[in-house]
Short mmCIF file of C-alpha atoms and ligand atoms in Angstrom, two decimals:
data_model
loop_
_atom_site.label_atom_id
_atom_site.label_comp_id
_atom_site.label_asym_id
_atom_site.label_seq_id
_atom_site.Cartn_x
_atom_site.Cartn_y
_atom_site.Cartn_z
CA MET A 1 0.00 0.00 0.00
CA ARG A 2 2.86 2.47 0.82
CA THR A 3 4.59 1.82 -2.34
CA ASP A 4 1.34 2.19 -4.01
CA ASN A 5 0.87 5.45 -2.19
CA ARG A 6 4.33 6.80 -2.89
CA ILE A 7 4.38 6.17 -6.48
CA PRO A 8 1.40 8.36 -7.18
CA ILE A 9 2.81 11.13 -4.95
CA GLN A 10 6.14 11.03 -6.71
CA SER A 11 4.52 10.99 -9.98
CA THR A 12 2.28 13.89 -9.01
CA THR A 13 5.30 15.96 -7.99
CA GLU A 14 7.00 15.10 -11.22
CA ASN A 15 3.92 16.00 -13.02
CA ARG A 16 3.75 19.34 -11.26
CA THR A 17 7.33 20.21 -12.13
CA MET A 18 6.76 19.16 -15.66
CA ARG A 19 3.58 21.14 -15.86
CA ARG A 20 5.35 24.21 -14.49
CA HIS A 21 8.03 23.93 -17.15
CA HIS A 22 5.48 23.25 -19.72
CA THR A 23 3.32 26.11 -18.53
CA ALA A 24 6.10 28.70 -18.75
CA ARG A 25 6.97 27.68 -22.26
CA TYR A 26 3.34 27.37 -23.06
CA TYR A 27 2.56 30.91 -21.92
CA ALA A 28 5.54 32.34 -23.78
CA HIS A 29 4.21 30.62 -26.84
CA ARG A 30 0.70 31.80 -26.15
CA VAL A 31 1.81 35.43 -25.78
CA LYS A 32 3.76 35.26 -29.01
CA GLU A 33 0.85 33.65 -30.76
CA SER A 34 -1.73 36.13 -29.49
CA LEU A 35 0.54 39.01 -30.54
CA THR A 36 0.71 37.63 -34.05
CA THR A 37 -3.05 37.15 -34.19
CA ARG A 38 -3.60 40.63 -32.84
CA VAL A 39 -1.28 42.16 -35.45
CA SER A 40 -2.88 40.21 -38.27
CA LYS A 41 -6.33 41.10 -36.99
CA LEU A 42 -5.32 44.77 -36.97
CA ILE A 43 -4.01 44.54 -40.53
CA CYS A 44 -7.22 42.83 -41.61
CA THR A 45 -9.29 45.55 -39.99
CA ILE A 46 -7.26 48.31 -41.65
CA VAL A 47 -7.48 46.65 -45.06
CA LEU A 48 -11.24 46.12 -44.69
CA ALA A 49 -11.75 49.72 -43.55
CA LEU A 50 -9.75 50.99 -46.53
CA LEU A 51 -11.73 48.78 -48.92
CA PHE A 52 -14.96 50.05 -47.37
CA LEU A 53 -13.82 53.67 -47.75
CA VAL A 54 -12.78 53.13 -51.38
CA GLY A 55 -16.18 51.47 -52.00
CA ILE A 56 -18.09 54.39 -50.51
CA ILE A 57 -16.06 56.94 -52.48
CA SER A 58 -16.58 55.03 -55.75
CA PHE A 59 -20.29 54.74 -55.02
CA ILE A 60 -20.60 58.50 -54.43
CA LEU A 61 -18.57 59.23 -57.58
CA TRP A 62 -20.71 56.82 -59.56
CA LEU A 63 -23.91 58.42 -58.22
CA SER A 64 -22.76 61.92 -59.15
CA LEU A 65 -21.24 61.00 -62.52
CA ARG A 66 -23.77 58.42 -63.68
CA PRO A 67 -25.40 59.73 -66.85
CA HIS A 68 -29.18 59.98 -66.92
CA ARG A 69 -30.81 59.30 -70.25
CA PRO A 70 -32.39 62.37 -71.86
CA ARG A 71 -36.11 62.91 -71.19
CA PHE A 72 -38.55 63.21 -74.05
CA HIS A 73 -42.01 64.77 -73.93
CA VAL A 74 -44.63 65.17 -76.65
CA GLU A 75 -45.58 68.84 -76.81
CA ASP A 76 -47.69 68.85 -79.92
CA PHE A 77 -48.93 66.58 -82.68
CA SER A 78 -51.55 67.10 -85.35
CA ILE A 79 -52.89 65.94 -88.68
CA PRO A 80 -55.02 68.87 -89.90
CA ALA A 81 -56.26 66.84 -92.90
CA LEU A 82 -58.40 64.81 -90.47
CA THR A 83 -60.64 67.79 -89.69
CA GLN A 84 -61.10 68.77 -93.24
CA GLY A 85 -62.05 65.19 -94.02
CA SER A 86 -60.25 65.84 -97.26
CA GLY A 87 -58.20 63.24 -99.07
CA LEU A 88 -54.66 62.43 -98.15
CA GLU A 89 -53.06 64.34 -101.07
CA ASN A 90 -52.15 67.33 -98.97
CA ALA A 91 -52.03 65.54 -95.63
CA GLN A 92 -49.37 66.66 -93.15
CA ILE A 93 -48.22 65.45 -89.80
CA ILE A 94 -46.93 68.20 -87.55
CA TYR A 95 -44.99 67.13 -84.49
CA ASN A 96 -43.17 68.78 -81.62
CA VAL A 97 -41.18 66.74 -79.11
CA THR A 98 -38.76 68.10 -76.54
CA ALA A 99 -35.56 66.38 -75.47
CA ARG A 100 -34.14 67.43 -72.12
CA ASN A 101 -30.70 66.70 -70.77
CA SER A 102 -31.45 66.48 -67.04
CA ASN A 103 -27.83 65.82 -66.04
CA GLN A 104 -26.07 68.32 -63.82
CA ASN A 105 -22.58 68.01 -65.28
CA ILE A 106 -22.89 65.71 -68.27
CA GLY A 107 -23.38 66.99 -71.81
CA VAL A 108 -24.89 64.98 -74.65
CA TYR A 109 -23.69 64.89 -78.25
CA TYR A 110 -26.46 64.06 -80.69
CA ASP A 111 -24.78 62.65 -83.77
CA SER A 112 -28.09 62.13 -85.58
CA VAL A 113 -31.82 62.34 -84.91
CA GLN A 114 -34.49 60.59 -86.96
CA VAL A 115 -38.24 60.90 -86.39
CA THR A 116 -40.56 58.14 -87.62
CA VAL A 117 -44.34 58.04 -87.13
CA TYR A 118 -46.08 54.69 -86.83
CA TYR A 119 -49.72 53.82 -87.23
CA GLN A 120 -50.71 50.29 -86.19
CA ASP A 121 -47.00 49.45 -85.98
CA GLN A 122 -46.42 50.36 -89.63
CA SER A 123 -44.21 53.30 -90.49
CA ILE A 124 -46.27 56.01 -92.21
CA GLY A 125 -43.45 58.45 -92.65
CA GLY A 126 -40.30 59.90 -91.23
CA SER A 127 -37.26 62.00 -91.85
CA PRO A 128 -33.99 63.02 -90.27
CA VAL A 129 -34.25 66.15 -88.12
CA LEU A 130 -31.60 68.48 -86.75
CA SER A 131 -27.97 68.24 -87.75
CA SER A 132 -25.58 66.90 -85.13
CA PHE A 133 -25.41 69.11 -82.09
CA TYR A 134 -24.15 69.30 -78.54
CA GLN A 135 -26.65 69.61 -75.70
CA GLU A 136 -25.38 71.28 -72.58
CA PRO A 137 -26.33 70.01 -69.12
CA LYS A 138 -29.80 71.10 -67.99
CA ASN A 139 -30.77 72.21 -71.48
CA THR A 140 -33.82 71.38 -73.60
CA THR A 141 -33.86 70.93 -77.36
CA ILE A 142 -36.98 71.11 -79.49
CA VAL A 143 -37.37 68.32 -82.03
CA ALA A 144 -40.12 69.65 -84.27
CA GLY A 145 -41.04 69.29 -87.90
CA THR A 146 -43.60 68.41 -90.52
CA LEU A 147 -44.01 65.22 -92.51
CA SER A 148 -45.64 65.65 -95.91
CA GLY A 149 -45.13 64.76 -99.54
CA ASP A 150 -42.09 62.51 -99.84
CA THR A 151 -41.67 62.02 -96.11
CA LEU A 152 -45.29 60.92 -95.55
CA LYS A 153 -46.12 57.49 -96.89
CA LEU A 154 -49.84 57.02 -96.42
CA THR A 155 -51.67 54.61 -98.67
CA ASN A 156 -55.38 54.97 -99.44
CA GLU A 157 -56.07 51.81 -97.50
CA ARG A 158 -54.39 53.15 -94.37
CA TRP A 159 -56.11 56.47 -94.73
CA GLN A 160 -59.45 54.61 -94.74
CA GLN A 161 -58.45 52.87 -91.50
CA ILE A 162 -57.44 56.18 -89.97
CA MET A 163 -60.80 57.70 -90.96
CA ALA A 164 -62.59 54.71 -89.42
CA ASP A 165 -60.65 55.22 -86.15
CA ARG A 166 -61.50 58.91 -86.29
CA ALA A 167 -65.20 58.03 -86.43
CA GLY A 168 -64.57 56.06 -83.20
CA GLY A 169 -63.28 59.19 -81.45
CA GLN A 170 -59.50 58.92 -81.58
CA VAL A 171 -56.62 57.84 -83.76
CA VAL A 172 -53.49 56.61 -82.01
CA PHE A 173 -50.04 56.95 -83.51
CA ARG A 174 -46.56 56.41 -82.18
CA ILE A 175 -43.64 58.76 -82.63
CA ASP A 176 -40.26 57.06 -82.53
CA VAL A 177 -37.34 59.42 -82.09
CA VAL A 178 -34.14 57.50 -82.82
CA SER A 179 -30.88 59.23 -82.07
CA VAL A 180 -27.25 58.28 -81.80
CA ILE A 181 -25.76 59.95 -78.77
CA ARG A 182 -22.57 60.16 -76.76
CA PHE A 183 -22.24 61.41 -73.21
CA LYS A 184 -19.59 63.99 -72.43
CA ILE A 185 -18.35 63.50 -68.88
CA SER A 186 -15.75 66.15 -68.10
CA SER A 187 -13.26 65.72 -70.96
CA TRP A 188 -14.10 62.10 -71.58
CA ASP A 189 -16.58 61.07 -74.30
CA SER A 190 -18.57 57.87 -73.94
CA LYS A 191 -19.07 55.45 -76.80
CA HIS A 192 -22.01 55.84 -79.17
CA HIS A 193 -25.42 54.72 -77.95
CA LYS A 194 -28.46 54.27 -80.16
CA MET A 195 -31.38 55.68 -78.23
CA HIS A 196 -35.12 55.34 -78.88
CA ALA A 197 -37.83 57.56 -77.43
CA ASP A 198 -41.18 55.88 -78.03
CA CYS A 199 -44.07 58.27 -77.69
CA PRO A 200 -47.68 57.11 -78.07
CA VAL A 201 -49.86 59.98 -79.22
CA GLY A 202 -53.58 60.14 -79.92
CA VAL A 203 -55.51 62.73 -81.88
CA GLY A 204 -59.20 63.53 -81.73
CA PRO A 205 -61.60 63.82 -84.70
CA ASP A 206 -60.33 67.38 -85.26
CA GLY A 207 -56.82 66.01 -85.93
CA PHE A 208 -55.28 67.65 -82.86
CA ILE A 209 -53.50 65.95 -79.99
CA LEU A 210 -55.78 64.79 -77.16
CA PRO A 211 -54.99 66.38 -73.79
CA ILE A 212 -54.14 63.04 -72.12
CA TYR A 213 -51.23 62.55 -74.54
CA LYS A 214 -49.85 66.04 -74.15
CA ASP A 215 -46.70 66.65 -72.07
CA LYS A 216 -46.41 62.94 -71.48
CA ARG A 217 -42.99 61.52 -70.84
CA CYS A 218 -41.92 59.03 -73.47
CA PRO A 219 -40.25 55.76 -72.50
CA VAL A 220 -36.60 55.81 -73.57
CA TYR A 221 -34.45 52.78 -74.22
CA PHE A 222 -31.12 51.96 -75.80
CA SER A 223 -30.57 49.40 -78.53
C1 NAG B 1 -42.61 73.17 -79.41
O1 NAG B 1 -43.07 73.14 -78.07
C2 NAG B 1 -42.34 74.00 -77.21
C3 NAG B 1 -42.85 73.78 -75.80
O2 NAG B 1 -44.23 73.88 -75.72
C4 NAG B 1 -42.50 75.45 -77.66
O3 NAG B 1 -41.78 76.31 -76.81
C5 NAG B 1 -42.00 75.57 -79.08
O4 NAG B 1 -42.22 76.89 -79.57
C6 NAG B 1 -42.67 74.57 -80.00
N1 NAG B 1 -42.01 74.60 -81.29
C7 NAG B 1 -42.68 74.51 -82.44
C8 NAG B 1 -41.85 74.59 -83.67
O5 NAG B 1 -43.88 74.33 -82.49
C1 NAG B 2 -29.27 75.85 -74.12
O1 NAG B 2 -28.28 75.88 -75.12
C2 NAG B 2 -28.39 76.97 -76.00
C3 NAG B 2 -27.34 76.80 -77.10
O2 NAG B 2 -26.11 76.44 -76.56
C4 NAG B 2 -28.21 78.26 -75.22
O3 NAG B 2 -28.37 79.35 -76.09
C5 NAG B 2 -29.26 78.32 -74.12
O4 NAG B 2 -29.07 79.45 -73.33
C6 NAG B 2 -29.19 77.08 -73.26
N1 NAG B 2 -30.31 77.09 -72.32
C7 NAG B 2 -30.14 76.85 -71.04
C8 NAG B 2 -31.38 76.86 -70.21
O5 NAG B 2 -29.04 76.67 -70.55
#
């Protein structure tokens, strides 16, 4: 029993000494290790904070420099020949659409502008308007003109359909303004974009635009 008792005691003492040695080394190691982790954690935090800052700055720059597409509104549209009930020989389509550059600091180059009028998804005429021009920020350009003669392609059959619609109270057309534009951001010019403004427009039996279609904003898309 004594031997049995001594052996455990001895071994416990040995264990204690060993543990003390072990513990000292262990703590030295631990301190070193925690220092390394703390330094790497600090570096990680700094890098993440920098990334976050760069992200916020880019987001703000993007928000302030992001170009808005120009806004188009139908101001006026008429086919006087509808009132007169006359034939289509001298028919004219008179249109007036405004294009506004709503950007604060971004200009828009219009390289070309083409107006086409559709009736039941068939082109009934169109022509190029305006020569290429530069639109300053916060400026509005009037896209107005008349389609007649060569630029108006109405067949007798279509005219009959239009007259039938007129008897129903309104005739609906669609003005498609197609332009090729570039944005001017500071001294940098963007690539060319083909832009469509698609404006539905209805006229009454008198041939003049109906109030609900006036001053309406046209959907704009790029193709
Ligand atoms: C087109 O409409 C605008 C805005 O209503 C007007 O200021 C302008 O004089 C019109 N232009 C033509 C040619 O009708
Ligand atoms: C729009 O541009 C024209 C031509 O550059 C200029 O004469 C006019 O003053 C400008 N309008 C506005 C509101 O800046």
